[in-house]
Amino acid sequence: MIQPLPRTIFRFLGSMNLAITLLVAVAIAAIIGTVLKQNQPYTDYVFKFGPFWFEIFKTLDLYDVYSSSWFLVLLSFLVISTSVCVYRNTPHMLRDMKNFHDHAQQASLQRLAHHYSWQSVQSLQNCADFVGIVLKHNHYKSKIIDTRDGLLIAAKKGSGSRLGYIFTHLAIVIICIGGLLDGNVPLKLAELRGDIAVETRRIPASEVPDKSTLSTDNLSFRANIDITEGKAANIAFIDFKDGYLVQELPFTIQVADFRIEHYESGQPKSFESDLIILDKASDTPIKQTISVNHPFSYKGYTIYQNSFGDGGSVLNLNLQPLTASANARLQKAQATVKEPLKLATAAGTLTLEVSDFRPFNVNPDPLGVKKFRNIGPSFQFKLRKPNGTANEYINYMQPVEQEGAKYYLSGMRSSPAESFKYWYIPADTEQRMDRFFNFLSTLNSSEKLAKIALASAQATDNSKHLPLDQQQKVADFMVTISRQFVEGGSEKVSAELAKSVPEQNRQKIAQLYATVLNQFLKNVYLSVLKTEGVDIRQPISAFDQRFFEDAVNAISVAYQYDSPVLLELASFKHIEATGLQITRAPGKWLVFPGCLLLVIGVFCMFYLPQRRLWVLMQNADEQTSLILAGSALRNRYDFDKEFELIRQDLAQTLK
């Protein structure tokens, strides 16, 4: 017989197969949400997975699993399926809890796995009285029924296991409803209706359009805000898809003070914020200190100490020129974190955008596996060209030791999807970059280079006896290959050589070029040492020799730095900001009791197993015939032992 469609759908929604499928799907989603770090900037995912897999994971909403449409649909179906199960089975289970199954007959009892028959000389009434005492002693509730087969005692215990089934299913419904309340369902629906639009531009909060701003009526959210010491805010930002939404707050949060403690290595030890809550509905400000794992709740909003960052530190910079130009000279600038600054350089006007400043950088110590060291302050920034393109850089204020020598590090990348490629600039005897930039500026100075080249040509054995014009040609040759080296490294020198020298003579000429270039660079370096007061008539020290080699290596890749200047951090004024996470989660008031109900339900199901016993007694030739039978839903091994003890107790007494 074909059943009506509504009834078929109703039975399908309440089926065990659907419930198990949904639970497995939710479990898989939970594993993904646990393994894959959620709600990170999209650029981090592009860097980690690459453009191809990034797009696939983005399409599947794996970067925000618990708020994704498919996960919320799964939860909704799980709520419906479980609710149908509860609706269909609860009446039957409640009836079964009250039912003693007192219609059992002799034939059905003898078919049970647990049954035992014997004869007793005791009267029927005495047998019934003793059976009742034994069952009560074993915590069974019993009922006596006079049947046509004789006297039947039906007993049961552990009816609470049925409540366990009901409680666990209700708990799943309650927890899932709480998850739906806190799962951005209102935002999803508002987005589908076109009521909100994600903002992707990095603009001031005051300029964010109303369509990207959520009112204080928003039921649930998880937002973040960075507030500088002494400043206040009455909004927060919700990371949503590839942008953000502005969430208005019904109160203002002011940061009176922010404190952070560090270990000796420089790693953060603890941090906390002194907050002042300013609410128009309250006459007096509310003061509260929060720290990690010690949030503050106010009017259904919970404020967590989430992180810390820069609040607009002031950086004093030296702009070291890297290119040959009449205007290439050392400049000074003062920049503020997260505030753009125009810089006039030899390559035109660039916009400096400092995104972050860190007074500490803690890295693993290469000398100890479990040790860390602080390598000092750093700042991260972009240099934006007039056409809008920009390279990103990270520069360190102090030199870092590598293989017995110290270097200043400057990392560069052209895209957030790339990792930083570091430029190693050797530090001089004063632990500064002065000698390197004197060396580089000399190589970029046409006048100085020409004098050194002519002096070098006149000093060599092969050319010092040549006429002056021939010596000048040798000097010009030295200047030319040194310029090529500075502008494009060894690759450009080799490329120019390939254009002018036949292939059969190229290797021999290349060796000559390398020898001349190395000697000329060394003469330039000696001139720099001379300006420092070093006696160049004496053999140079091992430190100066290694510095020369490191400086030449650094200059050979300088053209890849793609910037007319290097920004050196001279000094700074550190201004800190506290990172707060503000949540409104009404669903937690359902999740907590739901979890408690789930624990109670599981306890009832596993520790209150339902067991039933029947004792059928009949008069037979001045004796009483007894049949003991029993059944249990689970824990059969324990029931075997209990049944045997009751059987022995009854059989030994009622002989």
XYZ file of C-alpha atoms in Angstrom:
655
model
C 0.000 0.000 0.000
C 1.406 3.385 -1.009
C 1.546 5.805 1.911
C 0.726 9.509 1.494
C 3.712 11.741 0.694
C 3.537 13.821 3.935
C 3.594 10.642 6.013
C 6.517 9.277 3.976
C 8.488 12.490 4.492
C 7.622 12.461 8.190
C 8.883 8.891 8.577
C 12.049 9.712 6.618
C 12.816 12.731 8.820
C 12.467 10.569 11.907
C 14.482 7.637 10.579
C 17.604 6.382 12.277
C 19.530 6.315 8.983
C 19.018 10.047 8.428
C 19.968 10.881 12.017
C 23.195 8.877 11.818
C 24.075 10.433 8.445
C 23.550 13.934 9.805
C 25.588 13.207 12.949
C 28.466 11.861 10.850
C 28.340 14.943 8.608
C 28.368 17.269 11.626
C 31.290 15.305 13.104
C 33.265 15.644 9.847
C 32.533 19.385 9.800
C 33.727 19.653 13.405
C 36.971 17.888 12.494
C 37.528 20.312 9.605
C 36.799 23.278 11.864
C 39.266 21.958 14.428
C 42.115 21.090 12.065
C 41.764 24.127 9.789
C 42.254 27.378 11.681
C 39.108 29.433 11.302
C 38.393 33.094 10.526
C 41.907 34.069 9.448
C 42.643 36.730 6.797
C 42.187 35.357 3.298
C 45.774 36.269 2.431
C 46.979 33.777 5.051
C 45.000 31.001 3.399
C 46.280 31.967 -0.067
C 49.834 31.757 1.222
C 49.187 28.407 2.938
C 47.204 26.553 0.268
C 47.945 28.395 -2.961
C 45.424 30.102 -5.272
C 43.859 26.875 -6.616
C 42.985 25.179 -3.321
C 42.214 28.532 -1.723
C 39.352 29.082 -4.164
C 38.027 25.553 -3.668
C 38.077 25.817 0.135
C 36.546 29.278 -0.094
C 33.697 27.965 -2.238
C 33.046 25.278 0.382
C 33.110 27.875 3.193
C 35.803 25.908 5.032
C 37.370 29.073 6.463
C 34.272 29.662 8.616
C 32.757 26.206 8.929
C 30.489 26.842 11.898
C 28.820 29.811 10.230
C 28.716 28.360 6.724
C 25.363 27.889 5.023
C 25.771 24.142 4.562
C 26.709 23.595 8.216
C 23.712 25.599 9.416
C 21.487 23.583 7.052
C 22.919 20.383 8.543
C 22.144 21.612 12.052
C 18.636 22.589 11.002
C 17.943 19.149 9.540
C 19.441 17.535 12.636
C 17.065 19.573 14.816
C 14.085 18.575 12.663
C 15.094 14.905 12.471
C 15.760 14.602 16.195
C 12.564 16.474 17.061
C 10.558 14.079 14.905
C 12.252 11.127 16.640
C 11.321 12.561 20.042
C 7.759 13.264 18.923
C 7.277 9.752 17.529
C 8.953 7.730 20.259
C 8.419 9.624 23.504
C 4.763 8.589 24.057
C 5.650 4.951 23.425
C 8.616 5.111 25.791
C 6.660 6.814 28.538
C 4.016 4.105 28.273
C 6.701 1.444 28.296
C 8.189 2.918 31.481
C 4.868 2.446 33.281
C 4.038 -0.897 31.721
C 4.923 -4.043 33.707
C 4.230 -6.285 30.705
C 1.890 -8.292 32.923
C 0.320 -10.228 30.081
C 3.220 -12.660 29.798
C 2.233 -16.298 29.419
C 4.001 -19.510 30.256
C 4.997 -20.329 26.696
C 6.484 -16.888 26.048
C 8.418 -16.936 29.333
C 9.976 -20.284 28.536
C 11.206 -18.932 25.209
C 13.313 -16.233 26.906
C 17.055 -16.781 27.140
C 16.933 -16.383 30.916
C 14.398 -18.782 32.441
C 14.325 -21.481 35.114
C 11.607 -23.843 36.339
C 11.304 -25.811 39.607
C 8.852 -27.184 42.158
C 8.366 -25.994 45.728
C 6.556 -27.549 48.671
C 5.642 -24.086 49.876
C 2.146 -22.776 49.370
C 1.348 -20.434 46.544
C 0.874 -17.503 48.905
C 4.132 -18.166 50.777
C 5.980 -18.369 47.494
C 4.453 -15.100 46.326
C 5.366 -13.344 49.577
C 8.970 -14.493 49.460
C 9.358 -13.654 45.780
C 8.117 -10.135 46.529
C 10.710 -9.763 49.335
C 13.565 -10.932 47.089
C 12.573 -8.650 44.237
C 12.277 -5.660 46.546
C 15.692 -6.468 48.035
C 17.122 -6.310 44.481
C 15.444 -2.935 43.855
C 12.697 -4.221 41.557
C 9.219 -2.749 41.483
C 6.677 -5.524 41.190
C 3.060 -6.117 40.407
C 0.985 -9.259 41.178
C -1.579 -10.393 38.636
C -3.972 -13.307 38.994
C -4.075 -15.010 35.598
C -5.691 -18.148 34.268
C -2.240 -19.783 34.291
C -1.747 -18.952 37.946
C -0.242 -16.105 39.888
C 2.115 -13.835 37.890
C 4.531 -11.410 39.490
C 5.894 -8.880 36.934
C 8.835 -6.782 38.071
C 11.004 -4.113 36.497
C 13.785 -1.670 37.308
C 15.912 0.780 35.334
C 13.010 2.487 33.613
C 15.133 5.618 33.718
C 17.067 4.297 30.738
C 14.081 5.297 28.628
C 14.359 8.792 30.059
C 18.011 8.700 28.990
C 16.932 8.256 25.370
C 14.491 11.163 25.655
C 16.989 13.396 27.470
C 19.828 12.790 24.984
C 17.619 13.541 22.005
C 16.184 16.650 23.624
C 19.746 17.715 24.499
C 20.806 17.424 20.846
C 17.829 19.564 19.806
C 18.563 22.202 22.455
C 22.318 22.338 21.689
C 21.711 22.592 17.943
C 19.178 25.393 18.427
C 21.773 27.212 20.541
C 24.320 26.668 17.777
C 21.908 28.053 15.206
C 21.284 31.146 17.341
C 25.031 31.798 17.602
C 25.892 30.712 14.051
C 25.286 33.989 12.226
C 21.940 32.740 10.896
C 20.452 36.269 11.056
C 23.444 37.589 9.070
C 23.058 34.862 6.467
C 19.368 35.608 6.051
C 19.986 39.363 5.907
C 22.645 38.813 3.251
C 20.269 36.660 1.189
C 17.628 39.387 1.403
C 20.179 42.014 0.365
C 19.843 43.933 3.629
C 23.584 43.908 4.330
C 26.716 44.078 2.185
C 30.216 43.070 3.177
C 32.707 45.951 3.206
C 36.079 45.052 1.687
C 37.740 48.493 1.605
C 40.117 49.579 4.343
C 38.396 52.839 5.227
C 37.663 54.624 8.518
C 34.697 53.228 10.434
C 32.905 56.557 10.093
C 32.908 56.131 6.303
C 31.515 52.584 6.290
C 28.050 52.681 4.650
C 24.907 51.852 6.591
C 24.464 48.630 4.628
C 27.697 47.326 6.179
C 26.815 48.481 9.702
C 24.827 46.354 12.139
C 22.688 47.936 14.835
C 22.633 47.021 18.513
C 19.591 44.824 17.798
C 21.842 42.162 16.278
C 21.034 39.030 18.262
C 24.429 37.300 18.217
C 27.922 38.071 16.949
C 31.642 37.679 17.600
C 33.566 40.868 16.866
C 37.016 42.338 17.491
C 38.366 45.797 18.146
C 41.825 47.237 18.895
C 41.744 50.204 21.269
C 44.766 52.365 22.069
C 45.548 53.241 25.668
C 43.515 56.259 26.696
C 41.151 55.919 23.730
C 37.583 54.599 23.539
C 35.301 52.884 21.028
C 31.621 52.047 20.737
C 31.904 49.772 17.696
C 33.596 46.501 16.821
C 34.389 44.679 13.588
C 32.974 41.323 12.496
C 35.127 39.340 10.060
C 32.645 38.180 7.436
C 33.694 36.322 4.298
C 36.360 38.360 2.472
C 35.605 41.603 4.321
C 34.035 42.884 7.490
C 30.937 44.409 9.045
C 30.771 47.156 11.651
C 28.865 46.212 14.797
C 27.491 49.040 16.908
C 27.599 48.637 20.702
C 25.064 50.065 23.169
C 27.928 51.327 25.350
C 31.428 52.767 25.005
C 34.582 50.900 26.032
C 37.464 53.072 27.210
C 40.925 51.645 27.880
C 42.402 53.335 30.936
C 45.591 51.259 30.954
C 47.124 48.252 29.254
C 49.876 46.215 30.868
C 51.999 43.419 29.510
C 54.693 41.352 31.214
C 57.490 39.578 29.371
C 59.795 36.704 30.144
C 63.533 37.338 30.036
C 63.588 36.025 26.480
C 61.052 38.674 25.460
C 58.086 36.329 25.068
C 54.789 37.696 26.416
C 54.039 36.349 29.873
C 50.673 37.953 30.623
C 48.668 40.994 29.619
C 45.606 42.741 30.978
C 43.491 45.824 30.389
C 41.798 48.277 32.724
C 38.461 49.064 31.080
C 35.853 51.718 31.766
C 32.347 51.011 30.480
C 30.428 54.197 29.695
C 26.710 53.530 29.344
C 24.075 56.225 28.895
C 21.673 54.051 30.861
C 24.010 54.102 33.871
C 24.900 57.197 35.878
C 28.293 55.890 37.006
C 31.054 54.408 34.817
C 31.839 50.748 35.392
C 35.507 49.917 35.936
C 36.779 46.408 35.319
C 40.155 44.743 34.727
C 40.193 41.862 32.278
C 42.928 39.424 31.345
C 43.283 36.216 29.376
C 40.672 33.679 30.577
C 39.104 36.322 32.827
C 36.499 38.148 30.700
C 33.867 40.654 31.772
C 30.149 40.265 31.056
C 27.812 43.229 30.829
C 24.177 43.236 29.691
C 24.546 40.028 27.701
C 27.827 41.116 26.094
C 31.097 39.409 27.039
C 34.406 41.240 26.620
C 37.516 39.070 26.318
C 41.188 40.001 26.457
C 42.051 38.588 23.057
C 45.379 40.033 21.943
C 47.531 43.120 21.868
C 49.057 45.189 19.125
C 50.329 48.547 18.085
C 48.275 51.613 18.874
C 50.014 54.119 16.612
C 53.692 54.061 17.596
C 55.849 56.924 16.328
C 58.917 55.779 14.347
C 61.930 57.958 13.555
C 63.430 56.693 10.305
C 66.603 57.177 8.298
C 66.052 56.881 4.556
C 69.287 55.364 3.224
C 69.602 55.892 -0.576
C 70.182 52.781 -2.672
C 70.389 54.260 -6.166
C 72.726 56.592 -8.037
C 71.133 60.043 -8.283
C 72.042 63.648 -7.761
C 69.305 63.813 -5.109
C 70.313 60.542 -3.443
C 71.196 61.542 0.098
C 70.326 60.476 3.605
C 66.897 61.746 4.669
C 64.983 61.575 7.907
C 61.259 60.986 8.377
C 58.821 60.445 11.207
C 56.106 57.882 10.576
C 53.116 56.751 12.602
C 51.870 53.196 12.470
C 48.725 52.818 10.323
C 48.958 56.400 9.032
C 50.199 56.872 5.431
C 53.151 59.201 4.819
C 54.415 60.684 1.554
C 58.150 60.246 0.901
C 60.124 62.172 -1.703
C 62.734 59.795 -3.169
C 65.015 59.632 -6.185
C 62.370 57.462 -7.886
C 59.567 59.938 -7.201
C 57.026 60.276 -4.425
C 56.200 57.041 -2.625
C 53.569 56.448 0.038
C 54.816 54.790 3.213
C 52.186 52.620 4.924
C 53.458 51.206 8.215
C 51.156 48.339 9.174
C 52.812 47.039 12.339
C 55.552 47.687 14.842
C 56.928 45.114 17.266
C 59.288 46.042 20.083
C 60.084 42.339 20.587
C 60.720 39.541 18.135
C 61.235 36.194 19.832
C 62.764 33.471 17.676
C 64.257 30.050 18.484
C 67.885 30.315 19.537
C 70.089 28.369 17.099
C 72.361 27.424 19.997
C 69.613 25.763 22.030
C 66.676 23.646 20.912
C 64.347 24.814 23.689
C 65.705 28.321 24.076
C 64.446 31.548 22.571
C 66.039 34.908 21.997
C 64.750 38.378 21.370
C 66.185 39.864 18.179
C 64.817 43.320 18.893
C 62.284 45.711 17.351
C 60.948 45.477 13.820
C 58.408 47.289 11.709
C 56.392 46.090 8.731
C 55.412 48.460 5.953
C 54.533 48.956 2.314
C 56.044 51.384 -0.162
C 53.264 52.257 -2.583
C 54.164 53.635 -5.993
C 52.146 56.323 -7.808
C 50.540 53.631 -9.989
C 49.088 51.952 -6.886
C 51.361 48.892 -6.766
C 53.320 48.226 -3.618
C 55.983 45.950 -2.182
C 55.830 44.895 1.437
C 58.890 45.048 3.704
C 59.889 44.110 7.227
C 63.014 45.704 8.719
C 64.788 44.934 11.974
C 66.328 47.617 14.144
C 69.203 45.544 15.541
C 71.677 43.255 13.788
C 71.214 39.497 14.043
C 74.104 37.082 14.422
C 74.479 34.513 11.662
C 77.476 32.151 11.403
C 79.727 34.324 13.526
C 78.889 37.646 11.847
C 76.143 40.192 12.403
C 73.703 41.390 9.755
C 70.799 43.774 9.494
C 67.781 42.028 8.013
C 65.304 43.523 5.598
C 62.628 41.271 4.146
C 60.729 42.045 0.954
C 57.802 40.462 -0.884
C 55.646 41.674 -3.735
C 52.495 39.833 -2.606
C 51.043 38.706 0.736
C 50.845 35.213 -0.752
C 54.656 35.092 -0.854
C 57.088 34.638 2.003
C 59.612 37.363 2.781
C 62.968 37.188 0.999
C 65.613 38.656 3.269
C 68.431 40.981 2.377
C 71.460 40.549 4.660
C 73.374 43.784 5.206
C 76.610 43.356 7.182
C 77.113 45.367 10.353
C 80.396 47.244 10.818
C 82.603 47.405 13.910
C 80.196 49.891 15.497
C 77.269 47.488 14.892
C 75.804 49.896 12.363
C 75.189 50.000 8.588
C 77.327 53.125 8.025
C 80.260 51.368 6.363
C 78.001 49.423 3.990
C 76.157 52.532 2.839
C 79.424 54.460 2.470
C 80.628 51.605 0.266
C 77.387 51.626 -1.741
C 77.256 55.420 -2.067
C 80.840 55.414 -3.356
C 79.880 52.876 -6.009
C 76.911 55.085 -6.923
C 79.022 58.273 -7.106
C 80.340 58.879 -10.634
C 82.959 61.370 -9.450
C 84.408 59.199 -6.688
C 84.276 56.101 -8.833
C 86.134 57.759 -11.698
C 88.997 58.878 -9.411
C 89.357 55.455 -7.818
C 89.205 53.737 -11.214
C 91.931 55.952 -12.699
C 94.135 55.433 -9.644
C 93.561 51.685 -9.924
C 94.467 51.677 -13.620
C 97.659 53.628 -13.004
C 98.645 51.284 -10.176
C 98.369 47.993 -12.058
C 101.468 46.452 -13.606
C 99.742 45.916 -16.955
C 98.533 49.472 -17.471
C 100.720 51.832 -15.463
C 103.171 52.136 -18.407
C 100.402 52.847 -20.908
C 99.635 56.342 -22.215
C 97.114 58.374 -20.195
C 94.303 57.904 -22.722
C 94.794 54.131 -22.573
C 94.805 54.251 -18.788
C 91.555 56.228 -18.970
C 89.995 53.516 -21.109
C 90.986 50.912 -18.520
C 89.472 53.099 -15.825
C 86.277 53.538 -17.840
C 86.096 49.769 -18.258
C 86.333 49.304 -14.475
C 83.603 51.873 -13.913
C 81.369 50.244 -16.519
C 81.494 46.716 -15.107
C 81.108 48.015 -11.546
C 77.989 49.940 -12.627
C 76.622 46.835 -14.278
C 77.289 44.872 -11.095
C 75.487 47.400 -8.874
C 72.530 47.720 -11.242
C 71.979 44.006 -11.902
C 74.511 41.890 -10.066
C 76.631 39.238 -11.719
C 73.718 38.364 -13.987
C 73.855 41.734 -15.743
C 77.648 41.614 -16.099
C 77.336 38.181 -17.743
C 74.501 39.358 -19.980
C 76.469 42.365 -21.238
C 79.509 40.139 -21.760
C 77.430 37.740 -23.877
C 76.363 40.611 -26.131
C 79.890 41.783 -26.975
C 82.161 38.709 -26.784
C 82.043 35.669 -29.100
C 81.069 32.439 -27.416
C 84.437 30.746 -27.998
C 86.230 33.468 -26.029
C 83.490 34.089 -23.470
C 84.761 31.888 -20.634
C 88.282 33.328 -20.747
C 87.011 36.911 -20.873
C 84.540 36.188 -18.084
C 87.377 35.143 -15.794
C 89.190 38.382 -16.670
C 86.053 40.396 -15.915
C 85.634 38.687 -12.540
C 89.247 39.359 -11.591
C 89.118 43.022 -12.632
C 85.740 43.564 -10.929
C 86.822 41.957 -7.667
C 90.042 43.954 -7.533
C 88.281 47.207 -8.368
C 85.567 46.623 -5.742
C 88.299 45.947 -3.223
C 90.009 49.230 -4.133
C 86.698 51.041 -3.617
C 86.344 49.303 -0.262
C 89.883 50.303 0.733
C 89.038 53.918 -0.031
C 86.072 53.623 2.346
C 88.312 52.146 5.046
C 90.731 54.993 4.507
C 88.019 57.565 5.165
C 87.356 55.744 8.450
C 90.995 56.200 9.442
C 92.107 52.624 8.782
C 95.747 52.265 7.691
C 95.286 50.516 4.361
C 99.050 50.062 3.937
C 98.767 47.234 6.452
C 96.990 43.964 5.633
C 93.311 44.313 6.446
C 91.927 42.361 9.376
C 89.893 39.178 9.115
C 86.785 41.133 10.158
C 87.314 43.739 7.420
C 87.954 41.005 4.858
C 84.744 39.172 5.750
C 82.839 42.452 5.775
C 84.049 43.109 2.226
C 82.862 39.702 1.045
C 79.481 40.102 2.757
C 79.067 43.625 1.412
C 79.798 42.499 -2.156
C 77.252 39.673 -1.763
C 74.680 42.154 -0.458
C 75.280 44.595 -3.323
C 75.035 41.788 -5.885
C 71.358 41.299 -4.947
C 70.497 44.904 -4.067
C 68.750 45.418 -7.416
C 66.124 42.835 -6.367
C 65.118 45.008 -3.407
C 63.043 47.176 -5.753
C 63.192 50.329 -3.673
C 65.176 53.566 -4.026
C 65.705 53.725 -0.258
C 66.141 51.456 2.725
C 64.236 52.531 5.826
C 66.392 52.296 8.922
C 64.645 52.498 12.303
C 66.616 55.040 14.343
C 64.314 55.389 17.395
C 60.681 54.952 18.342
C 57.959 55.828 20.808
C 55.964 52.715 21.460
C 52.201 53.118 21.900
C 50.305 49.950 22.761
C 46.752 48.898 21.992
C 44.672 46.155 23.533
C 42.870 43.668 21.350
C 39.375 42.898 22.627
C 36.898 40.309 21.459
C 33.265 41.181 22.136
C 30.633 38.495 21.871
C 26.895 38.312 22.214
C 25.855 34.680 22.400
C 22.333 34.044 23.664
C 22.653 30.495 22.422
C 25.061 29.620 25.220
C 22.158 29.738 27.686
C 20.709 26.862 25.710
C 23.990 25.036 25.111
C 24.929 24.857 28.807
C 21.668 23.250 30.019
C 21.644 21.149 26.839
C 25.064 19.735 27.726
C 23.903 19.058 31.284
C 20.819 17.279 29.958
C 23.038 15.276 27.610
C 25.240 14.127 30.522
C 22.163 13.112 32.528
C 20.728 11.268 29.536
C 23.936 9.356 28.849
C 24.167 8.458 32.541
C 20.603 7.117 32.523
C 21.155 5.107 29.350
C 24.359 3.416 30.478
C 24.043 3.222 34.266
C 20.289 2.582 34.634
C 19.770 -0.361 32.274
C 16.191 -1.557 32.025
C 15.629 -5.099 33.371
C 12.458 -7.139 33.719
C 11.641 -10.295 35.702
C 8.568 -12.494 35.727
C 7.686 -15.214 38.214
C 4.772 -17.434 37.248
C 3.439 -19.614 40.087
C 0.862 -22.415 39.763
C -0.607 -25.046 42.094
C 0.410 -28.569 41.088
C -0.427 -31.629 43.240
C 0.071 -30.036 46.652
C 3.154 -28.287 45.332
C 3.792 -24.976 43.700
C 5.277 -24.872 40.223
C 7.476 -21.780 39.596
C 8.903 -20.331 36.416
C 11.456 -17.488 36.722
C 12.220 -15.554 33.517
C 13.969 -12.296 32.765
C 15.270 -9.992 30.049
C 17.567 -6.957 29.793
C 18.169 -4.398 27.047
C 21.914 -4.065 27.638
C 24.713 -5.133 29.977
C 23.770 -8.761 29.462
C 26.848 -9.978 31.344
C 25.838 -8.152 34.529
C 22.266 -9.351 34.145
C 23.499 -12.953 33.834
C 25.104 -12.678 37.251
C 22.113 -10.919 38.823
C 19.652 -13.434 37.401
C 21.727 -16.322 38.692
C 21.877 -14.857 42.215
C 18.105 -14.310 42.290
C 17.529 -17.826 40.930
C 19.743 -19.358 43.603
C 18.089 -17.309 46.333
C 14.607 -18.351 45.269
C 15.442 -21.977 44.457
C 17.250 -22.627 47.743
C 14.491 -21.156 49.894
C 11.467 -22.274 47.939
C 12.346 -25.953 47.729
